[in-house]
Structures are given as C-alpha cells and as structure tokens.
PDB file of C-alpha atoms and ligand atoms in Angstrom:
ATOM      1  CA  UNK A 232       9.489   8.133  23.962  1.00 69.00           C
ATOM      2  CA  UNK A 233       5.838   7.852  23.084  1.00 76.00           C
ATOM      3  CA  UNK A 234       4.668   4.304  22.525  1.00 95.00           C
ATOM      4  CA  UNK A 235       4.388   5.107  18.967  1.00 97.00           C
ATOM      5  CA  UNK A 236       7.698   6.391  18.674  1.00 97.00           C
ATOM      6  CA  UNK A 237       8.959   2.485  20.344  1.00 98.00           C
ATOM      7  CA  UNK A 238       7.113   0.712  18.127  1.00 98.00           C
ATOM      8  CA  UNK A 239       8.250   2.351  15.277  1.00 98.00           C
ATOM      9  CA  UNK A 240      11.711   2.295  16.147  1.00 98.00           C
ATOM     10  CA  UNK A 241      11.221  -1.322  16.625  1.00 98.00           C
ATOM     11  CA  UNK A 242       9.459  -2.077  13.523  1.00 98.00           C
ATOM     12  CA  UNK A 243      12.197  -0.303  11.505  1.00 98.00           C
ATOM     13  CA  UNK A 244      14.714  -2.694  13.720  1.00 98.00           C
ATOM     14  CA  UNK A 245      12.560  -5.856  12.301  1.00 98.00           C
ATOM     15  CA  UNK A 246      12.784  -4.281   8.620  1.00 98.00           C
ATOM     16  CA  UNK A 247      17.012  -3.621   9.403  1.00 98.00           C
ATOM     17  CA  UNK A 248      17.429  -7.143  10.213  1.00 98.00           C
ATOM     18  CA  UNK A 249      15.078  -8.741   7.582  1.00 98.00           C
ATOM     19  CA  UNK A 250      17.406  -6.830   5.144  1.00 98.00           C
ATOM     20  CA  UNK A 251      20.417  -7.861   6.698  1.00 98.00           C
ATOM     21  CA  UNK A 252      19.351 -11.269   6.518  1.00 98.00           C
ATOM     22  CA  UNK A 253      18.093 -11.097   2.791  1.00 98.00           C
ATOM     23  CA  UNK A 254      21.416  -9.660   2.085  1.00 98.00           C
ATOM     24  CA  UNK A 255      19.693  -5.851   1.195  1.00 98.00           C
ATOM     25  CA  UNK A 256      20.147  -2.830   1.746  1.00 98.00           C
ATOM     26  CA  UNK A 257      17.411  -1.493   3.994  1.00 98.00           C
ATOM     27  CA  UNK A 258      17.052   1.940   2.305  1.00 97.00           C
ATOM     28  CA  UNK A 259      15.381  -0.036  -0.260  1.00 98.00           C
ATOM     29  CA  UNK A 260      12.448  -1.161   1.930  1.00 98.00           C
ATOM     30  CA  UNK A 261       9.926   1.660   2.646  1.00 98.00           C
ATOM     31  CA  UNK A 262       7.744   1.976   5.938  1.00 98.00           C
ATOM     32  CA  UNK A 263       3.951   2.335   4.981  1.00 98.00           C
ATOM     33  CA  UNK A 264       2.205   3.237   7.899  1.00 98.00           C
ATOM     34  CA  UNK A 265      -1.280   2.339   7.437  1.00 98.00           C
ATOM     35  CA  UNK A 266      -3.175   4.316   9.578  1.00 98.00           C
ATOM     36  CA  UNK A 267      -6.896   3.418   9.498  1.00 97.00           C
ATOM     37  CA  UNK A 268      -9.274   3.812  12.059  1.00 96.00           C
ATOM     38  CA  UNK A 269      -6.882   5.475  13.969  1.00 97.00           C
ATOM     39  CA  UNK A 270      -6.847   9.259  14.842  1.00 97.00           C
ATOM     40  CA  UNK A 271      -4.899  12.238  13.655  1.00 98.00           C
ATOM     41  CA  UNK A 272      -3.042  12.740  16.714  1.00 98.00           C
ATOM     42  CA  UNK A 273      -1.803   9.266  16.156  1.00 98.00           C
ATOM     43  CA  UNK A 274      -0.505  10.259  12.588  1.00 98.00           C
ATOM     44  CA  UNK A 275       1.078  13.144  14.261  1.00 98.00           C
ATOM     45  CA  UNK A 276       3.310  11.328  16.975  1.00 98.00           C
ATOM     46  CA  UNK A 277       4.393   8.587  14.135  1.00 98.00           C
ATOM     47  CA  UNK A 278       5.195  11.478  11.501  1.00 98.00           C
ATOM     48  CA  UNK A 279       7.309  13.003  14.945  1.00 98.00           C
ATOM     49  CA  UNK A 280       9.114   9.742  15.005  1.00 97.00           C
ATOM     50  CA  UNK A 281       9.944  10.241  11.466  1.00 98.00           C
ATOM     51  CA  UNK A 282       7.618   8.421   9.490  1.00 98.00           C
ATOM     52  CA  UNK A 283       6.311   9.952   6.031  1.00 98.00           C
ATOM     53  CA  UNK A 284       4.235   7.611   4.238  1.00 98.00           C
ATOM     54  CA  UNK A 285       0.778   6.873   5.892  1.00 98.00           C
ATOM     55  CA  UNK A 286      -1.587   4.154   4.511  1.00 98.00           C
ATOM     56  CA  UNK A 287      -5.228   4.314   4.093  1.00 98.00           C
ATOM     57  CA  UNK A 288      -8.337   2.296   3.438  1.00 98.00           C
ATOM     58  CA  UNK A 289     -11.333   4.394   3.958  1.00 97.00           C
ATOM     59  CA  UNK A 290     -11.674   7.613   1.298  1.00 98.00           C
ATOM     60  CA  UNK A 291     -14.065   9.217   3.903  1.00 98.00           C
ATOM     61  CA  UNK A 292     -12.076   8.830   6.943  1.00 98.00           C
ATOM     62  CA  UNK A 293      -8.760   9.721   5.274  1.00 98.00           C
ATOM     63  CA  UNK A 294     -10.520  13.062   3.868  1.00 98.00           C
ATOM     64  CA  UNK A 295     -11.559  14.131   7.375  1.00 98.00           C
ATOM     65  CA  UNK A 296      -7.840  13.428   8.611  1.00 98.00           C
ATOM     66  CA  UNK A 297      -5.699  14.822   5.892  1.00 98.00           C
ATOM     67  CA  UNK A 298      -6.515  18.423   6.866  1.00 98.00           C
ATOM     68  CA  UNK A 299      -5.617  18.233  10.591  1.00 98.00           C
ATOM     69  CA  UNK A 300      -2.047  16.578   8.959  1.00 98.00           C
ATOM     70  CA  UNK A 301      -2.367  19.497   5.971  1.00 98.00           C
ATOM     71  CA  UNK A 302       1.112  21.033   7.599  1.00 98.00           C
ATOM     72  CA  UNK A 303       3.422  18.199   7.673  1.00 98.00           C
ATOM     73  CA  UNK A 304       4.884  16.800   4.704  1.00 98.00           C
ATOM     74  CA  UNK A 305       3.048  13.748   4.220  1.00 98.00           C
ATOM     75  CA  UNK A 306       2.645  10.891   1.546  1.00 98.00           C
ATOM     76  CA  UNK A 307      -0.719   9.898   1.087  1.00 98.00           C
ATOM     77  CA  UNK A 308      -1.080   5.819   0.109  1.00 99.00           C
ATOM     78  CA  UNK A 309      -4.873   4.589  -0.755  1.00 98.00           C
ATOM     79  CA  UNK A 310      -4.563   1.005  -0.057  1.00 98.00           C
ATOM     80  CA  UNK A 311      -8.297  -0.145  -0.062  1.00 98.00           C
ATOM     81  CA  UNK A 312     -11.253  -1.172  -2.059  1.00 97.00           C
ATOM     82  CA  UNK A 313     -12.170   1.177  -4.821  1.00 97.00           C
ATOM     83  CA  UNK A 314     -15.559   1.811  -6.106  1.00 96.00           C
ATOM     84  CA  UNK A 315     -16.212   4.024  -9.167  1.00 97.00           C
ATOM     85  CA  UNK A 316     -17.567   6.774  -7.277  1.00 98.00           C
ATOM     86  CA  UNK A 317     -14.839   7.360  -5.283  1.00 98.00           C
ATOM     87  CA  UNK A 318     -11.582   7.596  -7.544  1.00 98.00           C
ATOM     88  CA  UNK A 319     -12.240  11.633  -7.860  1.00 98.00           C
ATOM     89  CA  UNK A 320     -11.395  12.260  -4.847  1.00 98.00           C
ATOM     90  CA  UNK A 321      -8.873   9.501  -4.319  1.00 98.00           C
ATOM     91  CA  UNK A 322      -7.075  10.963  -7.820  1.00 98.00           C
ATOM     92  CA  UNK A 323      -7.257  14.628  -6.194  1.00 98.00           C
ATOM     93  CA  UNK A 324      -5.956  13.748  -2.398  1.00 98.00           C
ATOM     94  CA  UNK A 325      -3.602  11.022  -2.651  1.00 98.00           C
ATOM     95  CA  UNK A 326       0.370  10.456  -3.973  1.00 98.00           C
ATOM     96  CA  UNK A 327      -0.069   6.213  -4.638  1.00 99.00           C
ATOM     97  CA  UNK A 328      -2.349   3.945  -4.669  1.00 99.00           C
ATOM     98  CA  UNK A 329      -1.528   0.347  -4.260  1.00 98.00           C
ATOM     99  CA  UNK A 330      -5.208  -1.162  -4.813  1.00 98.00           C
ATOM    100  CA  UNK A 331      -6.002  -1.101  -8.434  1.00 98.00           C
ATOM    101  CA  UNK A 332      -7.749  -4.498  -9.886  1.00 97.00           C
ATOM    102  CA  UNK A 333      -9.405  -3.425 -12.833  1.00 97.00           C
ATOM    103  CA  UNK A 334      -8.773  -1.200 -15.787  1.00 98.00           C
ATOM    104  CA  UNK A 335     -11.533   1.044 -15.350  1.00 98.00           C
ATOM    105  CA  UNK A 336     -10.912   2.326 -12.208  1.00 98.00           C
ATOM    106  CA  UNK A 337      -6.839   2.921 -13.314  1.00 98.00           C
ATOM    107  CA  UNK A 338      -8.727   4.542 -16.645  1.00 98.00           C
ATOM    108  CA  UNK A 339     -11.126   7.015 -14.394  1.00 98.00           C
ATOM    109  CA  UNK A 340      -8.124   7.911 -12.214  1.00 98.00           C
ATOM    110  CA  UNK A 341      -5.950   8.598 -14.999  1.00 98.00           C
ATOM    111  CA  UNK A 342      -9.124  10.993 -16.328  1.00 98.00           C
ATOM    112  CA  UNK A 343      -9.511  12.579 -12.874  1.00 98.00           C
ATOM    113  CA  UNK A 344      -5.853  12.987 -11.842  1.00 98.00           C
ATOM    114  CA  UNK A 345      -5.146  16.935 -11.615  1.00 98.00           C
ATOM    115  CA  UNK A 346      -2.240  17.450 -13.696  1.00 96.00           C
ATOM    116  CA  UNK A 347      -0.314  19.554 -11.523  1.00 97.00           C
ATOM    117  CA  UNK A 348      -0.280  16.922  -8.824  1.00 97.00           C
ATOM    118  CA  UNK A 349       2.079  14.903 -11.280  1.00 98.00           C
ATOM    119  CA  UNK A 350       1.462  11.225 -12.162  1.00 98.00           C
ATOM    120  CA  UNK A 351      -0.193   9.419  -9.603  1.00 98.00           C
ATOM    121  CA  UNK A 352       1.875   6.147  -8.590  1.00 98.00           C
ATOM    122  CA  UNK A 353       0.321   2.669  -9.120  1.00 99.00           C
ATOM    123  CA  UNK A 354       0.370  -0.414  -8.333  1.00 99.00           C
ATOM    124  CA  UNK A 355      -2.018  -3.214  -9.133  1.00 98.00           C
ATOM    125  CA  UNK A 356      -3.108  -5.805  -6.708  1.00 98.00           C
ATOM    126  CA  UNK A 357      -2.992  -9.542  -7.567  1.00 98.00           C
ATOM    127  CA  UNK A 358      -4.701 -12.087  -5.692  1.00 96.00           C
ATOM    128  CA  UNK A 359      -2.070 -14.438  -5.193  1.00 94.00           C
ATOM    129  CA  UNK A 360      -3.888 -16.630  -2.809  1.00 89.00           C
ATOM    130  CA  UNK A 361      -6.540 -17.877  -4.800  1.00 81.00           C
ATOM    131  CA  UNK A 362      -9.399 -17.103  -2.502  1.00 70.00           C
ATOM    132  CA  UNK A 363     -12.440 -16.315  -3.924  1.00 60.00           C
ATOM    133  CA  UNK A 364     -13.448 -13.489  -1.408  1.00 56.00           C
ATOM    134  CA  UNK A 365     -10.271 -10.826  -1.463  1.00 68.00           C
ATOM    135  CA  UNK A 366      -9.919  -8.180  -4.109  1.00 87.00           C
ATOM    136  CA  UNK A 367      -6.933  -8.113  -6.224  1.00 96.00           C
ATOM    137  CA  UNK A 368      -6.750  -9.417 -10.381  1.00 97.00           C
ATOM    138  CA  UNK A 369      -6.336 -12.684 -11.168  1.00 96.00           C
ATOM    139  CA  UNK A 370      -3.021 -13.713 -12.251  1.00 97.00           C
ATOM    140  CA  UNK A 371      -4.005 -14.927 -15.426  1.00 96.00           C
ATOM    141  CA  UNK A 372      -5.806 -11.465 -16.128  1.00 97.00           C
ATOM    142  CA  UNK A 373      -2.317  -8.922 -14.739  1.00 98.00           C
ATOM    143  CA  UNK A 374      -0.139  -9.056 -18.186  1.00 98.00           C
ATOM    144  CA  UNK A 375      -3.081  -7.393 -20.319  1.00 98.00           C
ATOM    145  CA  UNK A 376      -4.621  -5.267 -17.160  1.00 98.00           C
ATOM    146  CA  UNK A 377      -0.501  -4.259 -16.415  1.00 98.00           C
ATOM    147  CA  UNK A 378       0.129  -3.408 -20.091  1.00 98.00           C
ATOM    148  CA  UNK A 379      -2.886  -1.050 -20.620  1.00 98.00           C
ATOM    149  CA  UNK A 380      -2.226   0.951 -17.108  1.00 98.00           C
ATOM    150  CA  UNK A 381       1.263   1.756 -18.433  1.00 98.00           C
ATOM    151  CA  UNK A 382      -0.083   3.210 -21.098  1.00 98.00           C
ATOM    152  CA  UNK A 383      -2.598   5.761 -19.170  1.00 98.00           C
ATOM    153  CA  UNK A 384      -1.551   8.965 -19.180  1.00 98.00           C
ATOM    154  CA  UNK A 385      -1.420  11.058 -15.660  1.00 98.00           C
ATOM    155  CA  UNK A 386      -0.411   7.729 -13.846  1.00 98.00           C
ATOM    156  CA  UNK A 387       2.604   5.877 -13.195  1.00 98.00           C
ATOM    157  CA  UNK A 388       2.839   2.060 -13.017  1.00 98.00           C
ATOM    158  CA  UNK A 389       5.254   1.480 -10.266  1.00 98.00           C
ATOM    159  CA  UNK A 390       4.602  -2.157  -9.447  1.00 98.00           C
ATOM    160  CA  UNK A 391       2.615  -5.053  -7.770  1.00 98.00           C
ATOM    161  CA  UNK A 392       0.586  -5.164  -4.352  1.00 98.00           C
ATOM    162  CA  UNK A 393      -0.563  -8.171  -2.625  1.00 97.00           C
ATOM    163  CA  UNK A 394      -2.631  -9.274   0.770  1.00 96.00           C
ATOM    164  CA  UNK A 395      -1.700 -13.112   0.855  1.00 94.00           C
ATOM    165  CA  UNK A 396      -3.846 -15.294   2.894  1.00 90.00           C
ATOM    166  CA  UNK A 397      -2.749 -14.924   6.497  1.00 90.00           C
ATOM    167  CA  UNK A 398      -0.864 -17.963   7.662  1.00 92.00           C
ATOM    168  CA  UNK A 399       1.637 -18.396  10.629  1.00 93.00           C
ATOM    169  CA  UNK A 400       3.653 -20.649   8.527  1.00 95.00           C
ATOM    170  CA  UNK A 401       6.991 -18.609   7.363  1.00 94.00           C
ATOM    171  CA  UNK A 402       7.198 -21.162   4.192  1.00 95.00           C
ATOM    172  CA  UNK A 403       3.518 -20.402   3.158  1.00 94.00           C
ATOM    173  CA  UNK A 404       4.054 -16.682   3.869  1.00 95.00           C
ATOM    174  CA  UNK A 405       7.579 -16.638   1.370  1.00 97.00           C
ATOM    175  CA  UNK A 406       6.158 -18.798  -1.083  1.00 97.00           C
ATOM    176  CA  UNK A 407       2.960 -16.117  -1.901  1.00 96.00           C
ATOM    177  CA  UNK A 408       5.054 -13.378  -1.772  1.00 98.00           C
ATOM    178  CA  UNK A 409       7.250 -15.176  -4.330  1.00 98.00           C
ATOM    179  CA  UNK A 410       4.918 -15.694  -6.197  1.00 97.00           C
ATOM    180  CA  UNK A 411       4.115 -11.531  -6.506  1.00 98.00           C
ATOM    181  CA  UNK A 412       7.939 -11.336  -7.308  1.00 98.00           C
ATOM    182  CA  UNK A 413       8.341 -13.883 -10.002  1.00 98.00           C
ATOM    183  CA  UNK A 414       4.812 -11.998 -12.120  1.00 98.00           C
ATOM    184  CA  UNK A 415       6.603  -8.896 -11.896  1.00 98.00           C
ATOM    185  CA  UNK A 416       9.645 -10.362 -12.997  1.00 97.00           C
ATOM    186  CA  UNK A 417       7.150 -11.919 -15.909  1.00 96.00           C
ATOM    187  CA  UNK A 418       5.590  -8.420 -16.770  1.00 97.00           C
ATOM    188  CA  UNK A 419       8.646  -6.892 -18.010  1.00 92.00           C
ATOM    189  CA  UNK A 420       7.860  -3.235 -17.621  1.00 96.00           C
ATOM    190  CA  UNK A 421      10.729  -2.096 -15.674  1.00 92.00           C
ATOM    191  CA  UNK A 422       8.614  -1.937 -12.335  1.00 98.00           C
ATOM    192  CA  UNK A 423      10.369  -0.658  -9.308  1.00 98.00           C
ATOM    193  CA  UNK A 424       8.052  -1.935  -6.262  1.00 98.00           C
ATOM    194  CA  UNK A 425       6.502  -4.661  -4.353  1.00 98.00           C
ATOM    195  CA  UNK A 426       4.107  -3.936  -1.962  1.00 98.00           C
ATOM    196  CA  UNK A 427       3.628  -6.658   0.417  1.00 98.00           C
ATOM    197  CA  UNK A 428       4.043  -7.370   3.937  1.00 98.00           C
ATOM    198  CA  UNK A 429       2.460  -6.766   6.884  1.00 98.00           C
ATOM    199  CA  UNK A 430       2.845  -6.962  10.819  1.00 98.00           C
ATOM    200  CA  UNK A 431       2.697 -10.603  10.916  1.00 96.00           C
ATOM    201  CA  UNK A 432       4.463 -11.418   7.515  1.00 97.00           C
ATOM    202  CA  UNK A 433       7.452  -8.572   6.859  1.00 98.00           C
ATOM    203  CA  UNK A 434      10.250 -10.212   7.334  1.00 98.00           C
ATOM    204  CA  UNK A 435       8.997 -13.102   4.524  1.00 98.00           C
ATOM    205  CA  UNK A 436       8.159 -10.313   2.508  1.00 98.00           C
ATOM    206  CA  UNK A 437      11.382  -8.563   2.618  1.00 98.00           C
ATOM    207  CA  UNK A 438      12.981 -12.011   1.908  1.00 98.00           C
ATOM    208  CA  UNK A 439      11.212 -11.948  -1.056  1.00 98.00           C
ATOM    209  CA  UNK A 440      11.890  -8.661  -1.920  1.00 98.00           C
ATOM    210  CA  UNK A 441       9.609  -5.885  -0.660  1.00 98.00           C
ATOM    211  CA  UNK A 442      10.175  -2.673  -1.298  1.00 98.00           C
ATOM    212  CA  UNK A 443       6.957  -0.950   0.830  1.00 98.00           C
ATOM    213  CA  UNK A 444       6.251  -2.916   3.823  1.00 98.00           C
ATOM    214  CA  UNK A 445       2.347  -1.875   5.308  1.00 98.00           C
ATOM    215  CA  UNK A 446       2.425  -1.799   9.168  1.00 98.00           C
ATOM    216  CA  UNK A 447      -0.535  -1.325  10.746  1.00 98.00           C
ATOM    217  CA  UNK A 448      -0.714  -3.145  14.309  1.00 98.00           C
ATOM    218  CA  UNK A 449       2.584  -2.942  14.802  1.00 98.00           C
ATOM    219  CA  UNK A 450       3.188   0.486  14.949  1.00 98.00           C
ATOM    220  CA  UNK A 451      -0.133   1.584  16.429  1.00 97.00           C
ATOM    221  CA  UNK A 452      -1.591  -1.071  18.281  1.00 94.00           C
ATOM    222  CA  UNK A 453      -5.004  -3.151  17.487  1.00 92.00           C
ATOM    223  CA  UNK A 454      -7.308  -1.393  15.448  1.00 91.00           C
ATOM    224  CA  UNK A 455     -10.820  -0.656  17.156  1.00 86.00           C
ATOM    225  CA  UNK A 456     -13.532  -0.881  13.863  1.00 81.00           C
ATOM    226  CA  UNK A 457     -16.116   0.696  15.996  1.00 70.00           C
ATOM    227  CA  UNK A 458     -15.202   3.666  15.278  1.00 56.00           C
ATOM    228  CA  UNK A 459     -14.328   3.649  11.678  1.00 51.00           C
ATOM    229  CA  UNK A 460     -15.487   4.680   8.730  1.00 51.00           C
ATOM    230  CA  UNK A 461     -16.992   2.018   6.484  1.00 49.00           C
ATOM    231  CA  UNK A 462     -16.652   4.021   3.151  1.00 50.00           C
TER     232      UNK A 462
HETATM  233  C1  PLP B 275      -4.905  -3.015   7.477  1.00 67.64           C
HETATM  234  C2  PLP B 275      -3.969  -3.264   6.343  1.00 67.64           C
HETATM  235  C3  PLP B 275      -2.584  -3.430   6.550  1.00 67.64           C
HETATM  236  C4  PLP B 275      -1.935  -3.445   7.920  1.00 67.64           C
HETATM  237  O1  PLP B 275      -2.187  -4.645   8.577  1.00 67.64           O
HETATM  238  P1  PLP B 275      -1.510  -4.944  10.023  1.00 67.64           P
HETATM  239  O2  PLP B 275      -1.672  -6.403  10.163  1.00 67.64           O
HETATM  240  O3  PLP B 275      -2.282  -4.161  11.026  1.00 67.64           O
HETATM  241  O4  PLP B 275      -0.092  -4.523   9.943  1.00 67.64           O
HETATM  242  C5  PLP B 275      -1.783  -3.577   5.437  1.00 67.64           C
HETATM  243  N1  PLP B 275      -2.291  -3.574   4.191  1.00 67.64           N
HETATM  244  C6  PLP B 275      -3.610  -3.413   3.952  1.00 67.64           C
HETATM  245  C7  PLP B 275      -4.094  -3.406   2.552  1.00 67.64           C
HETATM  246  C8  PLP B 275      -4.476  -3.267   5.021  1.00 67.64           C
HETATM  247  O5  PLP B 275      -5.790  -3.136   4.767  1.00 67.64           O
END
C-alpha cells in the first residue's frame, strides 16, 4: 500500500470510531481531502484509495491540477478565501464551496454559476472563535447573510463551515464546534451539513456532529508552502 493509501485507511478508521463513539452512523460523515500545495500525482494515489472529494484553497493552483485529474470522477470543494475576482472561475470549476462570508460573493456566484453544472452547494463560514484575524461571518451577522443565500438562484445552501481556533484541549475543540451546531440548529432552513474538523480536531467534530470532515496532514503528510500558489 502506498503511504497515502495507509493514511487514508487510517483516517477513515479515526472517523469509524469517532462515529461509533458519538453513537452515528459513519456513512454520514464525509472525507474531504484537502489537497493544497500538494501535487496531482498525490490526488491520484488518494482518489486510487477511494477517495472522491478533494479540498482546495488556492483557485490558481487547483485550475492547473484539475485537468491532469479531468478523467477521474472527482468532487471539487473550494475551501479558501474568496476575492471578487475570482468567483468566475470558482462558479465554473467547482461542485461546493464551503467558504462563503459575505453576500456578495454568494450573489456573484449565483450570477456566474453555468446552469448546466446544477446548483452549486454552499456553505457559509462562521467565525466561531472570535478572533479578529480569520475569515468567516460573524455570528450575529449569519441569520440575515443565511436567509438571503437561500434565496439565490443557481446555488444551494447546504450548511455551516467553521476553522475554530486550534487548541489541544478536546473540551475547547467540542465546545466551538458546538457552537457551529447549535446556529444551524437556530437558522432553521433545513440544512443538511457541518463542515468542521480537521487532522487535529475530527473526532470533537464528529462528536458534535460533522458531516464533512477536511483532512489535510493526515492523509498527505505536512504541507511544504514553498511551493504553493498564493492566489
Ligand atoms: C488546510 C485546511 C484544512 C486541512 O488542515 P489539516 O490540519 O492539514 O488537516 C482544512 N480546512 C481548511 C479550510 C484548510 O485551509
């Protein structure tokens, strides 16, 4: 087995017993891998170990992969910061995105989204954490921003994304991602999904009630940002 193949076979042991544990079934938690910074090749041995859904943060970099990937069946997740200019292309070459904070990027994708793709799946992403320097809406400001996007046509409002402060501490780490659960609870729009969790944090997250889990390190190892894209 390659070492991608291992890890993901023990990631998706980690998500099996965080299920077990939270008394779910683990069909109901997906495996995002995000994939950033690291080659096409490596995209290829994890889709060979069966994974589907591939996460990334950089439009640019994730443009120059997707066509080496073009004949495997794929689902592309943009998980990253999004500036205006870029939510063409990100409406045009992607099947979610989780990263939505404001309502005029959700309005400019739901302009730009080719119909035939179908609706593009959303989620928005709260900052739960309170710190002043990560992206995501406010909490106070999700019940209008959540309202409009279900109204846009072209998309569909699946649920809630959030990047908690990192913390080693498994009653900090539940207690953020409870607090994602209990606003969507709040919202009331019939939302399906809860992205949240990471290397460090899934099993809190799937306590809480994850339903995408967004593995990075875990599956493919430390991430090397000298050689990626910074758009
Ligand atoms: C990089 C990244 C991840 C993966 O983080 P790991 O700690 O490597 O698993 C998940 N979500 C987002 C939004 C990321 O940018």
């Amino acid at each position: 087995m390659s070492t991608i193949a291992e890890n993901s076979a023990t990631v998706l042991e980690r998500i099996a017993a965080a299920s077990r544990t939270a008394g779910r079934d683990p069909a109901t938690v997906g495996l995002l891998a995000v994939s950033k910074t690291k080659p096409a090749a490596a995209l290829r041995e994890a889709a060979a170990a069966g994974l589907r859904d591939f996460g990334e943060n950089y439009l640019q970099e994730a443009l120059d992969k997707q066509p080496a990937l073009a004949d495997l069946p794929l689902v592309w997740h943009f998980i990253g910061p999004i500036q205006s200019n870029k939510t063409r292309a990100i409406a045009s070459h992607f099947d979610w995105v989780h990263s939505v904070d404001r309502l005029k990027i959700a309005q400019r994708l739901a302009e730009q989204r080719p119909p035939e793709r179908g609706p593009l799946n959303i989620c928005l992403q709260v900052n739960v954490s309170g710190e002043a320097s990560k992206s995501g809406c406010h909490p106070d400001e999700l019940p209008a921003l959540a309202t409009a996007v279900s109204q846009l046509p072209n998309l569909r409002l699946r649920g809630l994304m959030a990047i908690p402060e990192a913390t080693d501490d498994p009653a900090s780490q539940r207690a953020a991602f409870a607090r994602l659960r209990t606003l969507s609870e709040t919202l009331n729009l019939n939302l399906d999904t809860l992205s949240m969790g990471m290397s460090q944090d899934l099993e809190a997250a799937i306590a809480e009630g994850a339903t995408w889990v967004r593995v990075g390190t875990a599956l493919f190892g430390a991430r090397d940002y000298g050689v990626a894209s910074s758009t």
